[in-house]
XYZ file of C-alpha atoms in Angstrom:
632
model
C 57.911 -10.497 12.437
C 56.096 -6.840 11.716
C 58.471 -6.535 8.783
C 57.579 -9.514 7.221
C 54.074 -9.119 7.583
C 54.114 -5.679 6.018
C 56.392 -7.231 3.074
C 53.695 -9.867 2.443
C 50.953 -7.112 2.404
C 52.787 -4.887 0.173
C 53.556 -7.880 -2.297
C 50.030 -8.747 -2.334
C 48.823 -5.046 -3.081
C 51.555 -4.584 -5.718
C 50.778 -7.759 -7.432
C 50.056 -7.058 -11.299
C 47.031 -8.693 -12.651
C 45.977 -8.828 -16.191
C 42.881 -6.571 -17.237
C 40.317 -8.822 -18.618
C 36.488 -8.952 -19.096
C 34.346 -10.250 -16.646
C 32.179 -13.340 -17.247
C 28.752 -12.342 -17.892
C 27.249 -14.554 -14.959
C 30.006 -12.608 -12.431
C 28.731 -9.226 -13.734
C 25.270 -10.247 -13.232
C 25.940 -11.284 -9.532
C 27.924 -7.956 -8.857
C 24.885 -6.123 -10.309
C 22.674 -8.290 -8.139
C 24.595 -7.102 -4.849
C 23.111 -3.328 -5.818
C 19.490 -4.502 -6.797
C 19.179 -7.562 -4.517
C 19.840 -6.892 -1.191
C 17.413 -9.249 0.821
C 14.118 -10.998 -0.071
C 12.153 -7.536 -0.066
C 14.292 -6.339 -2.332
C 13.323 -8.952 -5.138
C 9.684 -8.374 -4.121
C 10.073 -4.511 -4.660
C 11.387 -5.211 -8.280
C 8.948 -7.748 -9.512
C 6.099 -5.499 -8.020
C 7.271 -2.425 -9.970
C 7.254 -4.642 -13.057
C 3.780 -5.684 -12.338
C 2.561 -2.119 -11.837
C 4.171 -0.940 -14.819
C 2.457 -3.575 -16.975
C -0.762 -1.874 -16.199
C -1.937 -4.810 -13.912
C -5.180 -4.226 -11.951
C -4.653 -7.372 -9.733
C -1.164 -8.555 -8.197
C -0.560 -11.793 -5.842
C 2.338 -12.342 -3.829
C 3.229 -15.843 -2.549
C 6.065 -16.003 -0.041
C 7.585 -18.928 1.751
C 9.921 -19.088 4.593
C 10.522 -15.160 4.590
C 11.242 -15.242 0.874
C 14.317 -17.454 1.036
C 12.599 -20.463 -0.165
C 10.079 -18.936 -2.620
C 8.988 -15.532 -3.996
C 6.114 -15.735 -6.456
C 4.541 -12.388 -7.948
C 1.580 -12.885 -10.243
C -0.075 -10.089 -12.380
C -2.732 -9.709 -15.016
C -0.999 -7.028 -16.858
C -0.330 -6.735 -20.571
C 2.253 -9.665 -20.403
C 5.634 -9.905 -22.368
C 5.328 -11.342 -26.159
C 7.285 -14.542 -27.060
C 9.974 -12.833 -29.004
C 10.902 -10.530 -26.110
C 10.865 -12.639 -23.138
C 14.545 -13.968 -23.673
C 15.557 -10.242 -24.079
C 13.575 -9.089 -21.013
C 15.786 -11.154 -18.699
C 19.114 -9.997 -20.183
C 21.028 -7.161 -18.623
C 20.288 -3.342 -19.819
C 17.084 -4.668 -21.599
C 13.869 -2.613 -20.977
C 10.981 -1.153 -22.883
C 10.582 1.760 -20.576
C 13.144 4.206 -21.711
C 14.850 4.208 -25.221
C 16.926 7.413 -25.037
C 18.555 9.999 -22.892
C 15.390 12.206 -23.030
C 13.613 9.296 -21.738
C 15.963 8.849 -18.782
C 15.613 12.443 -17.944
C 11.763 12.230 -17.395
C 10.903 8.592 -16.427
C 7.461 8.048 -15.846
C 7.547 4.268 -15.028
C 8.610 2.691 -11.587
C 11.399 0.543 -13.160
C 13.436 1.486 -16.071
C 17.086 0.361 -15.574
C 16.540 -3.106 -17.261
C 18.712 -4.836 -14.494
C 16.223 -6.559 -12.230
C 15.302 -9.870 -13.982
C 18.880 -10.493 -14.826
C 20.070 -9.749 -11.439
C 17.533 -11.737 -9.601
C 17.967 -14.809 -11.976
C 21.598 -14.844 -11.240
C 21.392 -15.568 -7.440
C 18.395 -17.648 -7.726
C 16.407 -20.682 -9.288
C 14.310 -18.424 -11.581
C 11.270 -18.947 -13.851
C 9.220 -16.487 -15.903
C 5.798 -17.367 -17.541
C 4.109 -14.766 -19.589
C 1.310 -14.209 -21.836
C 0.458 -11.172 -23.941
C -2.509 -10.423 -25.831
C -1.046 -11.265 -29.051
C 0.217 -14.536 -27.867
C -2.024 -17.754 -28.405
C -0.035 -18.960 -25.387
C 2.050 -18.482 -22.551
C 5.465 -18.856 -22.731
C 7.768 -19.910 -20.204
C 11.769 -19.427 -19.512
C 13.953 -20.363 -16.440
C 17.466 -20.620 -15.066
C 19.288 -22.258 -12.557
C 21.667 -19.165 -11.718
C 24.645 -18.125 -13.506
C 23.000 -17.386 -16.893
C 21.946 -21.098 -17.627
C 18.608 -20.490 -19.380
C 16.377 -22.947 -20.694
C 14.748 -22.915 -24.017
C 11.458 -21.048 -24.520
C 8.440 -23.309 -24.132
C 4.932 -23.007 -24.703
C 2.717 -23.507 -21.202
C -0.944 -22.902 -20.151
C -1.444 -19.544 -18.669
C -3.568 -16.578 -18.744
C -2.961 -12.864 -19.696
C 0.029 -11.361 -17.618
C 3.057 -12.517 -16.026
C 4.240 -14.887 -13.148
C 7.612 -14.711 -11.842
C 8.815 -17.471 -9.327
C 11.965 -17.132 -7.858
C 13.263 -20.145 -5.550
C 16.082 -20.713 -3.368
C 17.346 -17.226 -3.258
C 21.278 -16.987 -2.837
C 21.545 -20.655 -3.454
C 24.781 -20.171 -5.264
C 26.111 -17.204 -3.043
C 26.408 -18.599 0.264
C 28.319 -15.743 1.349
C 25.296 -13.394 0.771
C 22.899 -16.095 2.185
C 24.576 -15.870 5.537
C 23.616 -12.354 6.079
C 19.846 -13.170 5.800
C 18.026 -12.842 9.354
C 15.246 -14.971 10.266
C 12.435 -15.872 8.219
C 10.065 -13.730 10.182
C 12.511 -10.668 10.227
C 12.659 -11.160 6.491
C 9.122 -11.559 5.968
C 8.576 -8.408 8.156
C 10.353 -6.524 5.629
C 8.377 -7.658 2.876
C 5.120 -6.985 4.597
C 6.035 -3.462 5.073
C 7.031 -3.030 1.425
C 3.808 -4.541 0.235
C 1.866 -2.396 2.599
C 3.672 0.684 1.048
C 2.970 -0.486 -2.563
C -0.762 -1.067 -1.441
C -0.871 2.423 -0.267
C 0.656 3.898 -3.300
C -1.783 2.289 -5.735
C -5.382 2.333 -4.414
C -6.756 1.484 -8.000
C -5.109 -2.154 -7.927
C -6.067 -5.154 -5.858
C -3.368 -7.192 -3.926
C -3.108 -10.308 -2.007
C -0.032 -11.432 0.076
C 0.236 -14.931 1.200
C 3.005 -16.192 3.448
C 3.369 -20.023 4.067
C -0.043 -20.654 2.462
C -1.678 -18.081 4.867
C -3.190 -14.870 3.426
C -1.638 -11.917 5.470
C -3.025 -9.113 3.387
C -5.655 -8.556 0.806
C -7.285 -5.422 -0.455
C -9.670 -4.690 -3.181
C -9.379 -1.999 -5.791
C -10.792 1.358 -4.625
C -13.886 2.217 -6.631
C -15.851 4.567 -4.248
C -15.556 6.570 -0.958
C -16.553 3.256 0.969
C -13.874 1.108 -0.546
C -11.451 3.900 -0.146
C -12.200 4.161 3.847
C -12.122 0.319 4.047
C -8.850 0.041 2.525
C -7.232 2.894 4.466
C -8.517 1.231 7.537
C -7.131 -1.994 6.556
C -3.676 -0.564 6.085
C -3.395 2.418 8.410
C -5.722 1.436 10.979
C -9.182 2.854 12.193
C -7.512 5.046 14.649
C -5.743 6.885 11.997
C -8.816 6.948 9.618
C -10.791 8.465 12.399
C -8.218 11.015 13.277
C -6.850 12.385 10.014
C -7.890 15.095 7.359
C -7.981 14.584 3.797
C -6.088 17.154 2.151
C -5.473 18.548 -1.505
C -3.226 21.377 -2.450
C -1.914 22.532 -5.690
C 0.353 25.119 -6.846
C 1.424 25.683 -10.626
C 2.768 22.275 -11.668
C 2.933 20.401 -8.280
C 0.144 18.987 -6.370
C -0.211 17.119 -2.763
C -3.051 14.954 -1.843
C -3.678 12.383 0.845
C -4.333 12.214 4.675
C -2.616 13.991 7.470
C -2.981 12.915 10.952
C -4.467 15.411 13.691
C -1.591 16.650 15.913
C -3.255 14.757 18.894
C -2.818 11.677 16.685
C 0.897 11.157 17.154
C 3.390 8.330 17.411
C 6.568 7.671 19.390
C 8.234 6.610 16.230
C 8.107 7.632 12.652
C 6.593 4.017 11.710
C 3.367 5.689 10.158
C 4.917 8.118 7.707
C 4.216 7.571 4.067
C 4.958 9.649 1.091
C 5.071 8.773 -2.465
C 6.333 11.042 -5.492
C 4.517 10.361 -8.661
C 3.511 6.996 -7.014
C 7.140 6.000 -6.058
C 8.269 5.046 -2.630
C 10.957 7.404 -1.567
C 13.173 8.232 1.440
C 14.008 11.827 1.286
C 15.272 13.624 4.370
C 14.408 17.094 2.768
C 10.717 15.929 2.423
C 10.434 14.193 5.861
C 11.793 17.446 7.185
C 9.378 19.723 5.668
C 6.632 17.830 7.101
C 8.242 17.813 10.455
C 8.532 21.428 10.406
C 4.710 21.685 9.408
C 3.844 20.056 12.632
C 6.553 21.893 14.617
C 4.146 24.386 16.484
C 1.330 21.789 17.296
C 2.949 18.534 18.079
C 3.868 17.501 21.689
C 7.864 17.319 22.228
C 9.199 14.149 21.364
C 6.283 12.701 19.262
C 6.030 12.262 15.608
C 3.213 12.932 13.063
C 1.399 10.289 11.054
C 0.519 10.788 7.404
C -0.155 9.255 4.060
C 0.761 11.958 1.349
C 1.151 11.801 -2.301
C 3.361 14.436 -4.091
C 2.807 15.003 -8.076
C 5.419 16.873 -9.948
C 6.597 17.120 -13.517
C 8.485 13.932 -14.446
C 11.163 16.218 -15.879
C 11.644 18.134 -12.661
C 12.493 15.081 -10.472
C 15.480 12.698 -11.189
C 14.991 9.150 -10.240
C 18.116 7.679 -11.649
C 19.991 8.284 -8.417
C 20.533 4.688 -6.830
C 19.793 1.263 -8.359
C 17.244 0.647 -5.429
C 15.639 3.874 -6.661
C 14.489 5.005 -3.214
C 16.471 8.196 -3.737
C 15.097 10.945 -5.748
C 16.460 14.560 -6.544
C 14.651 17.628 -7.594
C 15.375 20.295 -9.857
C 14.335 22.948 -7.284
C 14.362 21.187 -3.952
C 13.727 24.336 -1.934
C 10.430 24.990 -4.091
C 9.180 21.513 -3.224
C 10.055 21.855 0.433
C 8.229 25.273 0.839
C 5.005 23.917 -0.967
C 5.085 20.677 1.003
C 5.847 22.568 4.438
C 3.242 25.256 3.778
C 0.592 22.924 2.734
C 0.558 20.511 5.644
C 1.170 23.364 8.227
C -2.100 25.203 6.613
C -3.965 21.727 6.939
C -3.212 21.239 10.401
C -3.402 24.676 11.497
C -6.833 25.392 10.090
C -9.274 27.314 12.227
C -12.132 25.639 13.674
C -14.712 28.121 11.739
C -12.663 27.763 8.403
C -15.159 27.251 5.481
C -14.637 24.961 2.686
C -13.200 26.615 -0.393
C -10.941 29.692 -0.348
C -8.451 28.385 -2.877
C -7.930 25.076 -0.966
C -9.686 21.740 -1.394
C -9.901 19.814 1.724
C -11.784 16.313 1.624
C -14.010 15.000 4.165
C -12.536 14.031 7.521
C -12.964 10.476 8.023
C -15.004 9.168 11.078
C -15.970 6.065 13.119
C -17.292 6.287 16.780
C -15.741 2.623 16.981
C -12.208 4.427 16.882
C -12.683 6.460 19.782
C -11.327 3.768 22.294
C -12.960 1.704 24.831
C -14.250 4.498 26.641
C -15.500 6.197 23.593
C -13.400 9.603 24.429
C -11.279 11.028 21.614
C -8.844 14.184 21.676
C -9.493 16.811 20.701
C -12.113 15.969 18.261
C -14.859 13.340 18.629
C -15.747 12.063 15.395
C -19.569 11.056 14.509
C -20.813 8.731 11.747
C -23.732 11.027 10.785
C -25.401 8.346 8.390
C -25.634 10.736 5.768
C -21.764 10.960 5.574
C -18.453 11.146 7.329
C -18.288 14.487 9.210
C -16.020 15.761 12.333
C -16.625 18.478 14.922
C -14.062 20.370 13.246
C -15.866 20.427 9.925
C -19.306 20.062 11.473
C -22.294 22.081 9.924
C -25.037 21.559 12.308
C -28.248 20.767 10.863
C -31.170 23.493 11.440
C -32.909 23.016 14.534
C -36.356 24.610 14.647
C -37.102 26.436 17.862
C -39.424 29.335 19.037
C -37.956 32.497 18.032
C -38.962 34.382 21.226
C -37.365 31.314 23.262
C -34.207 31.623 21.179
C -33.919 35.242 22.023
C -34.369 34.392 25.813
C -31.671 32.009 25.756
C -29.209 34.338 24.229
C -29.935 36.864 26.591
C -29.568 34.471 29.449
C -25.740 34.039 28.614
C -25.219 37.955 28.202
C -25.298 38.239 24.434
C -27.494 40.735 22.685
C -30.737 39.825 21.382
C -30.477 39.274 17.524
C -33.979 38.519 16.733
C -33.741 40.755 13.870
C -29.962 39.569 12.903
C -28.208 36.628 11.405
C -24.823 35.753 11.767
C -22.201 34.489 14.239
C -23.221 35.296 17.873
C -20.645 35.508 20.932
C -22.970 33.174 22.473
C -22.416 30.321 20.289
C -25.147 30.338 17.493
C -26.527 32.239 14.802
C -30.394 32.685 14.111
C -31.691 32.307 10.589
C -34.657 34.904 10.295
C -36.391 33.301 7.126
C -36.202 29.717 8.175
C -36.412 30.175 11.864
C -33.495 27.845 12.520
C -30.321 28.049 14.729
C -26.916 27.227 13.509
C -24.762 26.211 16.445
C -21.008 27.413 16.413
C -18.442 24.765 16.664
C -17.674 25.204 20.251
C -21.417 26.194 21.271
C -22.585 27.829 24.311
C -20.741 28.274 27.504
C -22.678 26.965 30.351
C -20.153 26.961 33.452
C -16.767 27.021 34.704
C -15.303 23.855 36.527
C -12.871 24.332 39.476
C -11.562 27.460 37.918
C -9.809 25.233 35.278
C -12.334 24.189 32.617
C -15.080 25.703 30.708
C -18.289 23.427 30.098
C -20.091 24.328 26.840
C -23.065 22.855 24.979
C -22.851 22.471 21.072
C -25.155 20.625 18.571
C -23.304 17.327 19.298
C -23.320 17.432 23.165
C -20.717 18.587 25.685
C -17.619 20.483 24.965
C -14.901 20.483 27.556
C -12.294 23.268 27.326
C -8.790 23.786 29.125
C -9.216 27.452 29.617
C -5.483 28.271 30.220
C -4.136 26.003 27.384
C -6.944 27.348 24.961
C -5.994 31.117 26.034
C -2.331 30.347 25.715
C -2.851 29.403 22.201
C -5.031 32.252 21.309
C -2.449 34.902 22.670
C 0.538 33.055 21.087
C -0.987 33.200 17.650
C -1.535 36.812 18.154
C 1.908 37.367 19.250
C 3.247 35.467 16.070
C 1.149 37.783 13.884
C 2.396 40.856 15.589
C 6.085 39.449 15.069
C 5.295 38.696 11.346
C 4.385 42.236 10.924
C 7.337 43.722 12.470
C 10.028 41.224 12.235
C 12.278 43.634 10.438
C 13.082 45.615 13.654
C 16.669 45.095 14.430
C 18.529 45.689 17.429
C 22.291 46.667 17.396
C 24.843 44.837 19.601
C 26.656 46.717 22.122
C 29.817 44.917 21.001
C 29.752 43.382 17.657
C 30.373 39.614 17.700
C 33.049 38.221 15.492
C 32.576 34.498 14.317
C 35.255 32.143 13.414
C 33.837 29.738 10.737
C 34.837 27.363 7.984
C 35.122 28.728 4.489
C 32.158 26.663 3.194
C 30.050 28.294 6.004
C 31.012 31.664 4.882
C 30.097 30.696 1.344
C 26.720 29.525 2.491
C 26.441 33.169 4.279
C 27.126 34.604 0.797
C 24.767 32.659 -1.090
C 21.933 33.660 1.634
C 23.199 37.087 2.811
C 20.152 38.887 1.357
C 17.908 36.485 3.343
C 19.654 37.528 6.677
C 18.951 40.852 5.867
C 15.420 40.406 5.538
C 15.201 38.693 8.910
C 16.900 41.640 10.785
C 20.530 40.344 10.825
C 23.385 42.766 10.137
C 26.156 40.607 9.193
C 29.410 41.499 7.272
C 32.599 39.417 6.192
C 35.776 40.212 8.044
C 37.825 37.519 6.399
C 37.546 34.147 4.409
C 36.776 32.562 7.659
C 35.256 35.322 9.737
C 31.865 37.090 10.002
C 31.029 39.924 12.359
C 27.510 40.387 13.573
C 26.402 43.890 14.512
C 22.835 43.523 14.920
C 19.933 40.860 15.501
C 16.367 40.769 15.404
C 14.967 42.665 18.452
C 13.437 39.475 19.910
C 16.758 37.634 19.637
C 19.135 40.233 21.410
C 19.542 37.851 24.255
C 20.147 34.629 22.251
C 23.261 32.718 21.933
C 24.316 34.481 18.874
C 27.337 32.007 17.818
C 25.018 29.022 18.502
C 22.292 30.594 16.494
C 23.994 31.687 13.270
C 25.862 28.109 13.142
C 22.656 26.400 13.273
C 21.098 28.360 10.519
C 24.063 28.050 8.185
C 23.734 24.114 8.905
C 20.224 24.249 7.823
C 20.888 26.341 4.780
C 23.796 24.140 3.712
C 21.570 21.053 3.498
C 18.269 22.119 2.648
C 18.405 25.600 1.642
C 16.187 26.670 4.154
C 16.042 27.161 7.940
C 13.585 27.515 10.393
C 16.014 28.363 13.421
C 15.105 32.103 13.755
C 11.377 31.007 13.645
C 11.926 28.471 16.239
C 13.655 30.859 18.643
C 11.490 33.359 18.239
C 8.507 31.202 18.523
C 9.759 29.824 21.627
C 10.286 33.272 23.294
C 6.500 34.101 22.113
C 5.307 30.909 23.679
C 6.715 31.551 26.969
C 5.362 35.169 26.790
C 1.895 33.664 25.894
C 2.058 31.361 28.665
C 2.534 34.210 31.362
C -0.014 36.316 29.778
C -2.653 33.578 29.667
C -5.477 33.253 31.942
C -4.528 31.148 35.181
C -6.214 28.247 37.057
C -8.733 29.623 39.475
C -9.469 32.606 37.506
C -12.957 32.926 37.705
C -14.472 33.875 34.291
C -18.059 35.355 33.579
C -20.298 33.690 30.966
C -19.544 36.580 28.465
C -15.793 36.080 28.933
C -16.029 32.101 28.533
C -17.991 32.705 25.278
C -15.664 35.178 24.200
C -12.846 32.762 24.521
C -14.652 30.095 22.671
C -15.223 32.367 19.717
C -11.576 33.339 19.579
C -10.600 29.475 19.642
C -12.940 29.173 16.599
C -11.255 32.150 14.794
C -7.717 31.053 15.685
C -5.352 28.752 13.749
C -4.086 25.719 15.675
C -6.625 26.231 18.569
C -6.847 22.309 18.918
C -3.504 22.558 20.883
C -1.475 24.600 23.155
C 1.888 26.247 22.250
C 3.366 22.608 24.002
C 1.123 20.398 21.691
C -1.515 19.291 24.340
C -4.999 19.379 23.587
C -7.164 22.315 24.375
C -10.716 20.862 24.301
C -12.504 17.570 23.870
C -15.941 16.779 22.444
C -18.350 14.422 24.207
C -21.346 13.502 22.053
C -24.979 12.606 23.396
C -24.033 9.007 22.497
C -21.190 9.018 24.328
C -22.766 10.494 27.443
C -25.564 7.971 27.105
C -23.199 5.259 27.095
C -21.735 6.574 30.228
C -25.008 6.169 32.104
C -26.004 2.917 30.098
C -29.098 4.805 28.791
C -30.912 2.877 26.032
C -29.521 -0.354 27.186
């Protein structure tokens, strides 16, 4: 029986068939298999066409998760009558005309396959009117390329594409669709991403005659805040930092969530390259590494970022779905993204605006603080005159008697600065000309609670500091700085270690051998698949050498970059900082408490300890009043 089966299989495999040209409708359905994976894929392609047309309003109507109906209507430039029939044929597009155009694609769509592919697996109708047309023109098909004749219909400027009974003529594909709710959830997430990527455009999404999402075009700061709140949620708006970085030809803008606003999943991470939705492991890893030193273990950051890069330095012609991109210099992009986000989330509390980097306003809303009005590590306030945060807080001048001010500062152990201006260890500065006080971010230390917390008063209200966590971060950052200044110190191994590797790993080492040298490694090649390690950075002398080098080579092979050494050393420095920090029940003087507050204000990433936990919280006077029902 086995021999019979094998013979039959062989005969089928070896059967000679004549080479022939595929029918056009079959070729379209094969192409549709790459472009049209599920209803969300159809919505994506139609939305990209709508955005490329210059539309300012796009309406999406869905029924039964997209299986029954997908309709996308835009008010863009429309398609002229004479080009409409060509627009629905394969490999027909207005977006590229030459190979040079393909190397610097500026539009979302460019392949000229979407409409032909979609129409081959659905009951398809397109109606479009351009500025030069006196009427709108309609074209329809019932799958398999059976197109109707062009006919004039009533319509406004723009295009409407109607896709009904998706996969009606390909039942095998239809069986793989999930429930209507599941398919719609994919559409909803896609539309949300598109809404985030194009704030200047209005959108409306309807499912089964119910409006699910509707956003207006962004025209000012207020509409931007409202739209961001609708799509990302008010908690994100309340706990995110607006960032802008630019270096040479590359620019990054958007919002990064504070480290304490973290997620159990990567469901709130949006990164667009030149307005295009992308899935890129290199970029995601860069942002992850930027948060590595401030995020609680097992948690994920939230962000909405827009990366702008010259079109000729990014290749979008990688996959028909156009989610994947390649960069001409991936390491350059990785370094810029990681450094920018790291600088944003690690910015000291007393950092001023300017200095070569532009940061937008922190978003804020007291309503986002939760039912009890508490928030960690920063309490956000709606100042009335604009959105501000404790991290960005520039306290208004507080007029007070000069002698009373001196007395108060002396009470907390600070020198009288009646003849001075500037920052005081006591938590405020005095402007001799205006006679006003400027509070520091963390204010005046008032007392120590149970040997664990420092209570301080600032302009907004009460600051509560975990003294061990805060001091741990201060010591940790100081140790890291010392390491960076002395990182070339190497320590020879008593017994050199020979590593047995694959030839591909040795090739990676050869490409990055100078980089290893700069880090303090001494490695030489012993053979085509062997490396000998004779020295390590001094701080890593007791590490698992083989595991460390293997991990570094793996990272370098994938991303051309590795943080293995930095992570190992940071872990050691973190342990050292933890043991070298003030412990619970250690009684501090007011002067020592104020000194710690000032160090926190000067130290990067001082909002979190080395393990990602918050070091301080702010309670505003309004929140304190609410606790006691004052004003009710």
